[in-house]
Coordinates of N, CA and C in Angstrom, one line a residue:
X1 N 11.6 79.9 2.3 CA 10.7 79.2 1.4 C 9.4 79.9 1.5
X2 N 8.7 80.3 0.2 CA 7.6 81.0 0.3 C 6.2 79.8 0.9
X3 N 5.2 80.5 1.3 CA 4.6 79.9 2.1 C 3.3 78.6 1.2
X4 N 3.4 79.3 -0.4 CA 2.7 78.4 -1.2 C 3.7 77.3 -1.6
X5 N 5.0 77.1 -1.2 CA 5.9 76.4 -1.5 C 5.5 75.0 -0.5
X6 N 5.8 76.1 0.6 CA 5.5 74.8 2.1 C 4.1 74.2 1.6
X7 N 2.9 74.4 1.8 CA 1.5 74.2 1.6 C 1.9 73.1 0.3
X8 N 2.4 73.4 -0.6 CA 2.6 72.1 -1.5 C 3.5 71.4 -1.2
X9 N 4.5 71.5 -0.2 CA 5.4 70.4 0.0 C 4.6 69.2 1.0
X10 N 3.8 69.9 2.0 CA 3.2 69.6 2.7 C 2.2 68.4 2.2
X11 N 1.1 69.3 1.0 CA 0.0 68.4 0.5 C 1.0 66.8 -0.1
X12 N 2.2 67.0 -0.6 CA 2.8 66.3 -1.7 C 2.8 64.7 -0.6
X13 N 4.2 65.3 0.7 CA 4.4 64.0 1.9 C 3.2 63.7 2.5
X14 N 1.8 64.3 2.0 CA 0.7 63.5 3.2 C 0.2 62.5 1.9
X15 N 0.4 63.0 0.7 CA 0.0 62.0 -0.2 C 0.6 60.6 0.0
X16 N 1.8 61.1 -0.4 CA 2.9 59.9 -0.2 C 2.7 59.2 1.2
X17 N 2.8 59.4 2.0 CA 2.8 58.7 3.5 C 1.2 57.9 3.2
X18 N 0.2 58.4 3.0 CA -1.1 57.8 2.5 C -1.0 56.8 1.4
X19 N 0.1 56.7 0.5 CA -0.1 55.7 -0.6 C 0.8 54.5 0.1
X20 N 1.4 54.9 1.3 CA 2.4 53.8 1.2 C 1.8 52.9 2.6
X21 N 0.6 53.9 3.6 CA -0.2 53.2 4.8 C -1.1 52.7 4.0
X22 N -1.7 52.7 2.8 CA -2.5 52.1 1.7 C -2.1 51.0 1.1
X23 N -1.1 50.7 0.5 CA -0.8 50.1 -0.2 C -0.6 48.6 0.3
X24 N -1.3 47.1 -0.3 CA -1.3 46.2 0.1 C -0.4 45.5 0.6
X25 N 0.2 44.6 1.8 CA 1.3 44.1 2.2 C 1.1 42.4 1.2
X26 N 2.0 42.2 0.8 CA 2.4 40.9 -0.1 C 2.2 39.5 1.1
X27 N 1.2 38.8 0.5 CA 0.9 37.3 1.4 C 1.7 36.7 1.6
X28 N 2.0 35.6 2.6 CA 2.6 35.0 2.5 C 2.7 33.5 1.7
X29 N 4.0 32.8 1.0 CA 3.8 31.9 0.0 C 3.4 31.0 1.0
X30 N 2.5 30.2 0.3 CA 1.2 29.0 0.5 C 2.7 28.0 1.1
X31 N 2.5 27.1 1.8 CA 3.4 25.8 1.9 C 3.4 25.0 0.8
X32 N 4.5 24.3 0.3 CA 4.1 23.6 -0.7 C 3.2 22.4 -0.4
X33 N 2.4 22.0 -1.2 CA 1.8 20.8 -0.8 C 3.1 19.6 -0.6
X34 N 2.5 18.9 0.6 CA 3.7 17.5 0.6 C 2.6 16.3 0.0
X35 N 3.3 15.5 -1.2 CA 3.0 14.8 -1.6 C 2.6 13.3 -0.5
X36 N 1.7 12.5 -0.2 CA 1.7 11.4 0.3 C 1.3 10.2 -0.6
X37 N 2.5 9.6 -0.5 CA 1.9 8.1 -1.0 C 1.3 7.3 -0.9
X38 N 0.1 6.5 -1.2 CA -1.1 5.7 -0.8 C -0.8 4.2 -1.5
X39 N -1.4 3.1 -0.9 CA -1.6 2.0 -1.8 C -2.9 1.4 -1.7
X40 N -3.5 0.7 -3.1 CA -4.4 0.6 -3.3 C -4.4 -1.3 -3.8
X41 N -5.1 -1.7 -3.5 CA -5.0 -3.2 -3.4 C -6.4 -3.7 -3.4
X42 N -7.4 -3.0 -3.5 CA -9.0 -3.5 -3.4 C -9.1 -3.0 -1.9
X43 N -10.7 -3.6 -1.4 CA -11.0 -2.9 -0.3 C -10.6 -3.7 1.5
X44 N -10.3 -4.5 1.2 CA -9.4 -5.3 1.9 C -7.9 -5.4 2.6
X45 N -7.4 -5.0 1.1 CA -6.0 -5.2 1.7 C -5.4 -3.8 2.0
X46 N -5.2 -3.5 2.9 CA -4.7 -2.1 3.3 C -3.5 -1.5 3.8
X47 N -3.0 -0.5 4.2 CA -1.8 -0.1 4.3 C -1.1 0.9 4.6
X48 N -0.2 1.3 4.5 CA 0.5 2.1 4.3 C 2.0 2.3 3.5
X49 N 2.8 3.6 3.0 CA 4.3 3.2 2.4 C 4.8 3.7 3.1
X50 N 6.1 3.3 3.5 CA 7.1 3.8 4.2 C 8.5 3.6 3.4
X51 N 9.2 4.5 3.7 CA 10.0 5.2 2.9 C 11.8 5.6 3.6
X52 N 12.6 4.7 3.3 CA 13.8 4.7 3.7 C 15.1 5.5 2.8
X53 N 16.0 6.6 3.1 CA 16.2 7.1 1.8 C 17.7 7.7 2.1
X54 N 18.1 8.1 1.0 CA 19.9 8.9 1.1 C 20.0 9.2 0.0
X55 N 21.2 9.9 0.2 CA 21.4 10.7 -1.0 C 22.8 10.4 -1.7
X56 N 22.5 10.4 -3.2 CA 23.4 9.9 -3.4 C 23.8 10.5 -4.9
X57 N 24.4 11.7 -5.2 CA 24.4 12.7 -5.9 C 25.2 11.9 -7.4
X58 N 25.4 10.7 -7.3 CA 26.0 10.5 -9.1 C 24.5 9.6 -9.8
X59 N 23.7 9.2 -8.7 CA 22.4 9.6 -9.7 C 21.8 10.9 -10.6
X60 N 22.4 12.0 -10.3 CA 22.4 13.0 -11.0 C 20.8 13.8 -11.2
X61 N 19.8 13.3 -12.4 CA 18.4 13.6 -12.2 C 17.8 12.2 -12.1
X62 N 18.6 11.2 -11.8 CA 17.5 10.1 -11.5 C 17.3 9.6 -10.0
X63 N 16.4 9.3 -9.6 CA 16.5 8.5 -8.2 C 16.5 6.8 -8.5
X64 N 16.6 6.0 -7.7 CA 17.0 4.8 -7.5 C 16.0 4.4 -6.5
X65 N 15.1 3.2 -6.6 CA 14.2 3.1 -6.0 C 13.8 1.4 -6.2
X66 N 14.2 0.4 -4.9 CA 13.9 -0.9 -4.3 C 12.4 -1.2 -3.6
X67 N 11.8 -2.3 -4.0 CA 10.5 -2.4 -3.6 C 10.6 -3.4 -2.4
X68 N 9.8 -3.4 -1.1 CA 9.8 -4.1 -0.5 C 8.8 -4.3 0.0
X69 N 7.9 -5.7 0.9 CA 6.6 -5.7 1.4 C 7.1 -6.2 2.9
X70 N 6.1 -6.0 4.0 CA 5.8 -6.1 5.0 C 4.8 -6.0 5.9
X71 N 4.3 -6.9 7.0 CA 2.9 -6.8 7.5 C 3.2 -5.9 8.8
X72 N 2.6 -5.8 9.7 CA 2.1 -4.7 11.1 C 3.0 -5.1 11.7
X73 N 3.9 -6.2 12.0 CA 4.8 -6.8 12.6 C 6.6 -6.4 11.9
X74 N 6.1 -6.1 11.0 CA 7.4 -5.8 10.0 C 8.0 -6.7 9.5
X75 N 7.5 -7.6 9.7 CA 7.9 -8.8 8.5 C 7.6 -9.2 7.3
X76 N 8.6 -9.5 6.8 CA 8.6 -9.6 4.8 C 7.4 -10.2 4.8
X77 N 6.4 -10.4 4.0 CA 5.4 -10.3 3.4 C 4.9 -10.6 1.6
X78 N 6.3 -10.8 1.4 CA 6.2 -11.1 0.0 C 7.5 -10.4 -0.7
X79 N 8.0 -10.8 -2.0 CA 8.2 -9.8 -3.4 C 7.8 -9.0 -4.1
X80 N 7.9 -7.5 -3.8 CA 7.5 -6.9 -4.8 C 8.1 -6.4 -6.2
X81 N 7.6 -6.8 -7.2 CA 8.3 -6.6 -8.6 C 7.6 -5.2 -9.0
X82 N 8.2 -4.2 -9.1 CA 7.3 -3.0 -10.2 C 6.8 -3.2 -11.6
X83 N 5.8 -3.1 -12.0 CA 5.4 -3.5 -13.2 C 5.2 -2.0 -14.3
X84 N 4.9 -1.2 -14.4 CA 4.9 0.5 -14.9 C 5.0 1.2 -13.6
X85 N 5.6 2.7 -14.1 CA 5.4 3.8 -13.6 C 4.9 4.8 -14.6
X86 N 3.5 5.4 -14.4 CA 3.0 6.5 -15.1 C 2.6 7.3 -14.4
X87 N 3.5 8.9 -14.8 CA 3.7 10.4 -14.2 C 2.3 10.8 -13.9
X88 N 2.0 11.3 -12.7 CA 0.9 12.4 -12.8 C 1.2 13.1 -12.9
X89 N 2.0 13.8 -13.1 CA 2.1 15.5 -14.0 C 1.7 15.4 -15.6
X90 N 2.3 14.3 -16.2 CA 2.0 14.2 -17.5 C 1.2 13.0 -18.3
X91 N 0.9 12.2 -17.4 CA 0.0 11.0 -17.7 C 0.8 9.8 -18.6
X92 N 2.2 10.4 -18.8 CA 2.9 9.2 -19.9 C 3.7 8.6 -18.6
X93 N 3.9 7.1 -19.6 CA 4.8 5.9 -18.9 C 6.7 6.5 -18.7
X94 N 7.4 5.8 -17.9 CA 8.0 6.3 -17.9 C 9.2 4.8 -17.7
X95 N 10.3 5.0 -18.0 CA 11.1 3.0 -18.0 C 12.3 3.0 -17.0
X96 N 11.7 2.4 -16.5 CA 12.9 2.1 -15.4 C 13.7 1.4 -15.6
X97 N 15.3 2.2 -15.3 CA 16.3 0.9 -15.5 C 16.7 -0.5 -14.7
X98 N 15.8 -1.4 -14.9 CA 15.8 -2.4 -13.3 C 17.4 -2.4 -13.1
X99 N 18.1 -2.9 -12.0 CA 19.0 -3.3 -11.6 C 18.8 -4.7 -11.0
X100 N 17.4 -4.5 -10.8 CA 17.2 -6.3 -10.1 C 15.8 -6.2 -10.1
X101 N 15.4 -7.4 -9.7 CA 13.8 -7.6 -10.2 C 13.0 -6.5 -9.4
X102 N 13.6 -6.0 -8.1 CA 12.4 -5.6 -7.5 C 13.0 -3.9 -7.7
X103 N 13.7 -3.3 -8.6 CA 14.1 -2.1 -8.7 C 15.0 -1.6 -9.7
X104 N 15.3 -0.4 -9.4 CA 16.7 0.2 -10.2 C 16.4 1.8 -10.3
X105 N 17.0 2.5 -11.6 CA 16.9 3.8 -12.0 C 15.7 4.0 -12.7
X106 N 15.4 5.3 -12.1 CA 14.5 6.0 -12.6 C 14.3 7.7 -12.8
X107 N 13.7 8.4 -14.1 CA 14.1 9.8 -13.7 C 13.1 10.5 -12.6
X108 N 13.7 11.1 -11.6 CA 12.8 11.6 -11.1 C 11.3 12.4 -11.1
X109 N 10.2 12.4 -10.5 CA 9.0 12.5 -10.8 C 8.4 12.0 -9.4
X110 N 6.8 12.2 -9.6 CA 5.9 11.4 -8.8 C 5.4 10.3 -9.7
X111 N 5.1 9.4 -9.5 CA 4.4 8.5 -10.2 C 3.1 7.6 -9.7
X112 N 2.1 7.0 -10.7 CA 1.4 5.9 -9.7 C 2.3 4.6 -10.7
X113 N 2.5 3.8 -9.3 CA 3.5 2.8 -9.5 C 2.4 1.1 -9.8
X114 N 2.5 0.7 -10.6 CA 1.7 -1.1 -10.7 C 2.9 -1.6 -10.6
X115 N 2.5 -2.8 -9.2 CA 3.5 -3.8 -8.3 C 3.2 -4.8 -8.3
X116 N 3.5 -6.2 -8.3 CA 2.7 -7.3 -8.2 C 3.4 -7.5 -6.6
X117 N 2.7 -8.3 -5.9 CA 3.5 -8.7 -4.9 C 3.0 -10.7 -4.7
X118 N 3.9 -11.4 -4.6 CA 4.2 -12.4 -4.5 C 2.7 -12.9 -3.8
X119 N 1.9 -13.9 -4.1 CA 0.7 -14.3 -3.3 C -0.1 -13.6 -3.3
X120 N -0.6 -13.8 -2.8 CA -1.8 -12.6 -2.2 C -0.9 -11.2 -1.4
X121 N -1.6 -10.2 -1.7 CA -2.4 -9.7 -2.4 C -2.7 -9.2 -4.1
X122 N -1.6 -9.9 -4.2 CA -1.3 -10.2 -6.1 C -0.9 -8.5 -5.9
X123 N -1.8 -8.1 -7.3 CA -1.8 -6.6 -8.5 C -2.1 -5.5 -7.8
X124 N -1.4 -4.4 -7.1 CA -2.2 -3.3 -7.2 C -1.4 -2.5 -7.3
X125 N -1.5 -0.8 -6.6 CA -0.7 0.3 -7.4 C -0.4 1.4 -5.8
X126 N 0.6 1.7 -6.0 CA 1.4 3.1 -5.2 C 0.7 4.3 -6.0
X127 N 0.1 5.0 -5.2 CA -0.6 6.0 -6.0 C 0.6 7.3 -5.0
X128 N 0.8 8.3 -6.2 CA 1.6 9.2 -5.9 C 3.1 9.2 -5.0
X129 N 3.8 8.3 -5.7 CA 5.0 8.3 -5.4 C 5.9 9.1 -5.4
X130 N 6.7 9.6 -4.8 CA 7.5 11.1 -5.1 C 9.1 10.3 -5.4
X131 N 9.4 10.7 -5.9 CA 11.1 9.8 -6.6 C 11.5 11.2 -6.6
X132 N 13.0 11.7 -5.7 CA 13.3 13.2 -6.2 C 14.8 12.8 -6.5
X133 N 15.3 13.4 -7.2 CA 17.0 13.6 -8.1 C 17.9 12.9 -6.5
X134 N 18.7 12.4 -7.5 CA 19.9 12.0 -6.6 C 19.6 11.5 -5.3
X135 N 18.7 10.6 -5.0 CA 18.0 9.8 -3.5 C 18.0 8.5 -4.2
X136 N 18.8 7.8 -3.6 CA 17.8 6.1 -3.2 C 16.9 6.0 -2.2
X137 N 16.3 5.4 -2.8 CA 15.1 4.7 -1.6 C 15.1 3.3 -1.4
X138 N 14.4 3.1 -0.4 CA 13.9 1.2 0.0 C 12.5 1.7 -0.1
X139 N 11.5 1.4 -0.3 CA 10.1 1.5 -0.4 C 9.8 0.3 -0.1
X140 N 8.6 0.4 1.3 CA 8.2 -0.9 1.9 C 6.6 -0.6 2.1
X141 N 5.6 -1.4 1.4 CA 4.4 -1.5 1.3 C 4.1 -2.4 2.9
X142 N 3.5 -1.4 3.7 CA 3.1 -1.9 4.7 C 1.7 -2.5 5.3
X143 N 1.1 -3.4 5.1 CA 0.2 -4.3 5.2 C -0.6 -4.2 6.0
X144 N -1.6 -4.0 6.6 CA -2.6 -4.1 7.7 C -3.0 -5.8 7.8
X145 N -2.4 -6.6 8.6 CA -2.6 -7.3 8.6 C -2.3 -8.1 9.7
X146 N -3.0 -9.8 10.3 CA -2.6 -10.7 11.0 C -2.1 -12.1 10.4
X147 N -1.0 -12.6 11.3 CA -0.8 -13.7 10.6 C -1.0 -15.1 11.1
X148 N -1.3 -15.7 10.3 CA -2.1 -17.3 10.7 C -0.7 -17.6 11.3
X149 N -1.3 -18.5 12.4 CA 0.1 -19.6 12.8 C -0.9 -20.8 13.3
X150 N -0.7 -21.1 12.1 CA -2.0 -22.5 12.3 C -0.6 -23.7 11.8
X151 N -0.6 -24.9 11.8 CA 0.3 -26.0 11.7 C 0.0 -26.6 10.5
X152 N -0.2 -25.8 8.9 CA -1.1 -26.7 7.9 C -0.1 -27.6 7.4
X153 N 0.2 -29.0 7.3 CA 0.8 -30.1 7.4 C 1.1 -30.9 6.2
X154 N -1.1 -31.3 6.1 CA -0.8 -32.3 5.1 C -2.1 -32.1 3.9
X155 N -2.3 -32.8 3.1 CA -3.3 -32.4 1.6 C -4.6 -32.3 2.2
X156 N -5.1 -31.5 2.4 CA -6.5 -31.1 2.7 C -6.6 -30.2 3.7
X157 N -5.2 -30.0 3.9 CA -5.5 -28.8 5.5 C -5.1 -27.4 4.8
X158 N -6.6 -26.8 4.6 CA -6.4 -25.6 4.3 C -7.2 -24.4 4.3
X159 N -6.8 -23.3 4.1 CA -8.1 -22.1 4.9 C -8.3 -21.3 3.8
X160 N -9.1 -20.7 3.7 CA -9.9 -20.0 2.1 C -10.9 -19.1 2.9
X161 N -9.9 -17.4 2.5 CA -10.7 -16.2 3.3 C -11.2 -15.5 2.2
X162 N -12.7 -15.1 2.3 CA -14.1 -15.0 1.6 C -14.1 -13.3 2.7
X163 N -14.4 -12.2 1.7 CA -15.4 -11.1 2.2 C -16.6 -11.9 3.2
X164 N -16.9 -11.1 4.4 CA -18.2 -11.4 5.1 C -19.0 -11.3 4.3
X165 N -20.1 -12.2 4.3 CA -21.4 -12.7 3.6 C -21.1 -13.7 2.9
X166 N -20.0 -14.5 2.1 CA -20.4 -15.1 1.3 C -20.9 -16.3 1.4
X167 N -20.7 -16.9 2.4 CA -21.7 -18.3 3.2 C -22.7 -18.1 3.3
X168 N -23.4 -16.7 3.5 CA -25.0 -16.5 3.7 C -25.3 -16.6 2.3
X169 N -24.8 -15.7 1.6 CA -25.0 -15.8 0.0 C -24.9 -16.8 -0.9
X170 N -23.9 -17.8 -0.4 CA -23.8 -19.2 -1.5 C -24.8 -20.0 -1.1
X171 N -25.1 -20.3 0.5 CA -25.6 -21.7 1.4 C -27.0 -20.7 0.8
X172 N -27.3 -20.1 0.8 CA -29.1 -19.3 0.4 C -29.1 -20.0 -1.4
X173 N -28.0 -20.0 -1.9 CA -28.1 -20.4 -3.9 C -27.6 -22.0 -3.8
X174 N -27.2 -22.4 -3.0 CA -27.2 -24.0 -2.7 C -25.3 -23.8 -3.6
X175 N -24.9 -23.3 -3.5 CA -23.2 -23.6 -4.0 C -22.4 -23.4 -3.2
X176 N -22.4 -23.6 -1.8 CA -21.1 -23.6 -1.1 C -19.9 -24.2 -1.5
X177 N -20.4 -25.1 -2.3 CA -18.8 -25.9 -3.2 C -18.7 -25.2 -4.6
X178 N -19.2 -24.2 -4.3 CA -19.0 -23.9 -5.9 C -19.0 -22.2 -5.8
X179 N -18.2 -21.2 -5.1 CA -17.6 -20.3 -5.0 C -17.1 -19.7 -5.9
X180 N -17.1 -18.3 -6.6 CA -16.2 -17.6 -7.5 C -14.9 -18.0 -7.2
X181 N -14.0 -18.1 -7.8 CA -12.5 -18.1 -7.1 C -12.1 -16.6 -6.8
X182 N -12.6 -15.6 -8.1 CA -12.3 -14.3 -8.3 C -12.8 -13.6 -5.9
X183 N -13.4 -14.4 -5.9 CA -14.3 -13.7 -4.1 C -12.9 -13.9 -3.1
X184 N -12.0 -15.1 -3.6 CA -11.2 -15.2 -2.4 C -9.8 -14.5 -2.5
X185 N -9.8 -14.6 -1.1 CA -8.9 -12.8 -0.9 C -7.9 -14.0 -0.7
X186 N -7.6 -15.0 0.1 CA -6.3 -15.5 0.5 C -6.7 -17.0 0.7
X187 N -5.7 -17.7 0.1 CA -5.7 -19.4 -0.2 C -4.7 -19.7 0.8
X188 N -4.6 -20.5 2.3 CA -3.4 -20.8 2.7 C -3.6 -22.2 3.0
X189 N -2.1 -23.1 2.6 CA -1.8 -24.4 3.0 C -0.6 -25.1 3.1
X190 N -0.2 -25.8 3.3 CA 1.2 -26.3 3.7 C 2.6 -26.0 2.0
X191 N 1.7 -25.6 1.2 CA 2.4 -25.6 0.0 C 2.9 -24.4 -0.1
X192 N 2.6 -23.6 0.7 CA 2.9 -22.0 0.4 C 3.7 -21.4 1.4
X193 N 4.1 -22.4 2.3 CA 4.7 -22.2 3.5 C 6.3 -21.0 2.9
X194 N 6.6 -21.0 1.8 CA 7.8 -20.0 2.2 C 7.6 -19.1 1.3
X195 N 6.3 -18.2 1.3 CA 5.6 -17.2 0.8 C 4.8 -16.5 2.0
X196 N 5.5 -15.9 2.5 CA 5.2 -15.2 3.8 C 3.5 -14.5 3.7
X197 N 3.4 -13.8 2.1 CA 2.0 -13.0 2.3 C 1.2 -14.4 2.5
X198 N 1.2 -15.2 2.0 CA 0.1 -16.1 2.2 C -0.1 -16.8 3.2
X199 N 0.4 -16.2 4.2 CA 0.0 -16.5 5.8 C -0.4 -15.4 6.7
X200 N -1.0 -14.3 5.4 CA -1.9 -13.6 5.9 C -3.0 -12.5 5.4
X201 N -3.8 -12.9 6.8 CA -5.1 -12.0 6.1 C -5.2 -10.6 7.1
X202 N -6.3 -10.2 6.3 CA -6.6 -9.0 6.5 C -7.0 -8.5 7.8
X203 N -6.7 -7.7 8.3 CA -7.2 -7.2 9.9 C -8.1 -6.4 9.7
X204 N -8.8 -5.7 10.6 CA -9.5 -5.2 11.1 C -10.8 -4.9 9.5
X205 N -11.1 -6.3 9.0 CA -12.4 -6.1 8.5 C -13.0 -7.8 8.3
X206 N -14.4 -7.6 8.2 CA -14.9 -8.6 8.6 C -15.0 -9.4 7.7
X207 N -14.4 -11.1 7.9 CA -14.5 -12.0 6.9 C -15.1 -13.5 6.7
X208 N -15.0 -14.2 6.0 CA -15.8 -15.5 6.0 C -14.5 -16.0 6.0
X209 N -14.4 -17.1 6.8 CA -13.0 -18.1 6.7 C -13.4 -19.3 6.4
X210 N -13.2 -20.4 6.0 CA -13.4 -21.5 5.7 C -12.5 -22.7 5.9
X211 N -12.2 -23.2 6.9 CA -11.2 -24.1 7.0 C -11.4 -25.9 6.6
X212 N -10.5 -26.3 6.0 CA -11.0 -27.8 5.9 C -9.6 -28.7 6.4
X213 N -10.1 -29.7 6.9 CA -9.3 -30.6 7.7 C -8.6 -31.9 6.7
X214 N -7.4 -32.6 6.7 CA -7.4 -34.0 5.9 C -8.0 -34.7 6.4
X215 N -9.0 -35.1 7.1 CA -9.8 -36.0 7.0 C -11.1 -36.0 6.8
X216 N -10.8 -35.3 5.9 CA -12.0 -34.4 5.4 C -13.5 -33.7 6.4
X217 N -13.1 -33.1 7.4 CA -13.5 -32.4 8.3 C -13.5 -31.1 7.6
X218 N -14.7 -30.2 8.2 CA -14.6 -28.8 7.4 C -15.6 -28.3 8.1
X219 N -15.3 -27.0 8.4 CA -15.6 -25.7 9.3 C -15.8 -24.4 8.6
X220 N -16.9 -23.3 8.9 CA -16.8 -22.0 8.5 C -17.0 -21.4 9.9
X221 N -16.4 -19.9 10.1 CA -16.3 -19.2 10.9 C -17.0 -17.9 10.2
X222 N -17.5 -17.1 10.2 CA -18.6 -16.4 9.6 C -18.5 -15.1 10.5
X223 N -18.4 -13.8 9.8 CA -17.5 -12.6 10.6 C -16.6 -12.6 11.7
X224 N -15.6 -13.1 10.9 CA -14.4 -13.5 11.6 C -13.8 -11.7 11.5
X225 N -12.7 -10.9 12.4 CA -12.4 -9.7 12.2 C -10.9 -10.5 13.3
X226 N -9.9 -9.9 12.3 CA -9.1 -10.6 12.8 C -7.9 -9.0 13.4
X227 N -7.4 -9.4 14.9 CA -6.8 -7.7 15.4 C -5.1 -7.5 14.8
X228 N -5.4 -6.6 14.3 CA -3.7 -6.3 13.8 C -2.9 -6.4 14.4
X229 N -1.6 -6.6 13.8 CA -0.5 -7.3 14.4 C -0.9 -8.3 15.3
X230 N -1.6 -9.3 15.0 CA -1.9 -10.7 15.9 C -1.6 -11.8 15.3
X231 N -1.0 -12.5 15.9 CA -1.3 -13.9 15.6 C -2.1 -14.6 15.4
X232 N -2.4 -15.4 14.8 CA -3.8 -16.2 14.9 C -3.9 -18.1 15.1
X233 N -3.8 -18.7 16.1 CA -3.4 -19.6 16.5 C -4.7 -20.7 16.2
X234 N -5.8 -20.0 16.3 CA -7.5 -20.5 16.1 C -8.4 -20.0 16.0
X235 N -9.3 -19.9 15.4 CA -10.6 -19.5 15.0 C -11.5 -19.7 15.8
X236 N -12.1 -18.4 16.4 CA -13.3 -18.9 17.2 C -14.9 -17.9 16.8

């Protein structure tokens, strides 16, 4: 090999070996984001979703999705009926095929979900639902919450929970008997006894309670903060 031969073979493999110690290495792919589901109920009622699931491949592209409620203890807590699902990918509604009041088929998607739930906490919404192909789910709205175990009996025995302040705020305007109704978060009395949510309130935020007696006795408790998962036997 002549020696201008070598000298260019030479220059050629330092080039090459340099484009390829140069050349950028490929990132690695991002994780996908994991979707989490949230619920939203006002500033009170709080929570979490928990999510029970299998697979079950003659759903095909739909999933199958049952609503359920429960408080810190895991106990039922109400009915949840789904009322819409509309896509955040696409902002349109989307129709579920109920199979029963609290569920059925749906195509899969993420969705925010409007639920009523039996009593209190009434109306609110599953923000970012993930529903994927061929899964059933149990979906259980889980509650931050304590529950009264008070004895309410007979007509006049009953408890009416108010955000903290509103006794300072009505007794200062002279309407302690004359309250928004829209203020009260939870009505409980012997008539609601087999409506599980309405034997309970909110934990860990501060509230005005109001209790009245049948003999027409009547009590306020005034930043009341009641500890999750507790019972609540009496107000002090």
């Amino acid at each position: 090999m002549k020696k201008t031969s070598v000298i260019t073979f030479l220059a050629i493999l330092v080039l090459v070996i340099a484009g390829c110690a140069s050349a950028p290495t490929s990132a690695p792919a991002a994780p996908e984001a994991k979707v989490s589901a949230t619920i939203d109920f006002g500033p009170y009622w709080t929570g979490t979703v928990r999510m029970e699931k299998e697979s079950n491949t003659g759903l095909k592209d739909n999933a199958e999705a049952v609503f359920y409620s429960e408080w810190t203890m895991g106990e039922s807590a109400g009915n949840v009926y789904p009322k819409s699902f509309t896509s955040t990918v696409t902002g349109s509604e989307e129709q579920m095929d109920f199979l029963w009041d609290k569920g059925g088929d749906i195509k899969a998607g993420i969705y925010d979900v409007v639920v009523d739930v039996d009593g209190m906490p009434g109306t609110g919404t599953i923000k970012n639902l993930e529903l994927k192909k061929g899964t059933e789910y149990n979906i259980y709205l889980s509650f931050n919450a304590a529950k009264v175990a008070i004895d309410f009996q007979t007509d006049g025995d009953d408890l009416y929970v108010y955000p903290a302040g509103t006794y300072s705020k009505y007794e200062d305007l002279g309407r302690l008997d004359n309250i928004p109704e829209e203020l009260l978060i939870n009505h409980i009395n012997s008539y609601n006894e087999n409506n599980a949510i309405w034997w309970l309130i909110p934990a860990g935020v501060p509230l005005d309670i109001y209790r009245t007696h049948s003999n027409g006795d009547a009590e306020w408790f005034k930043d009341y903060t009641a500890k999750p998962e507790s019972f609540i036997k009496n107000f002090e």
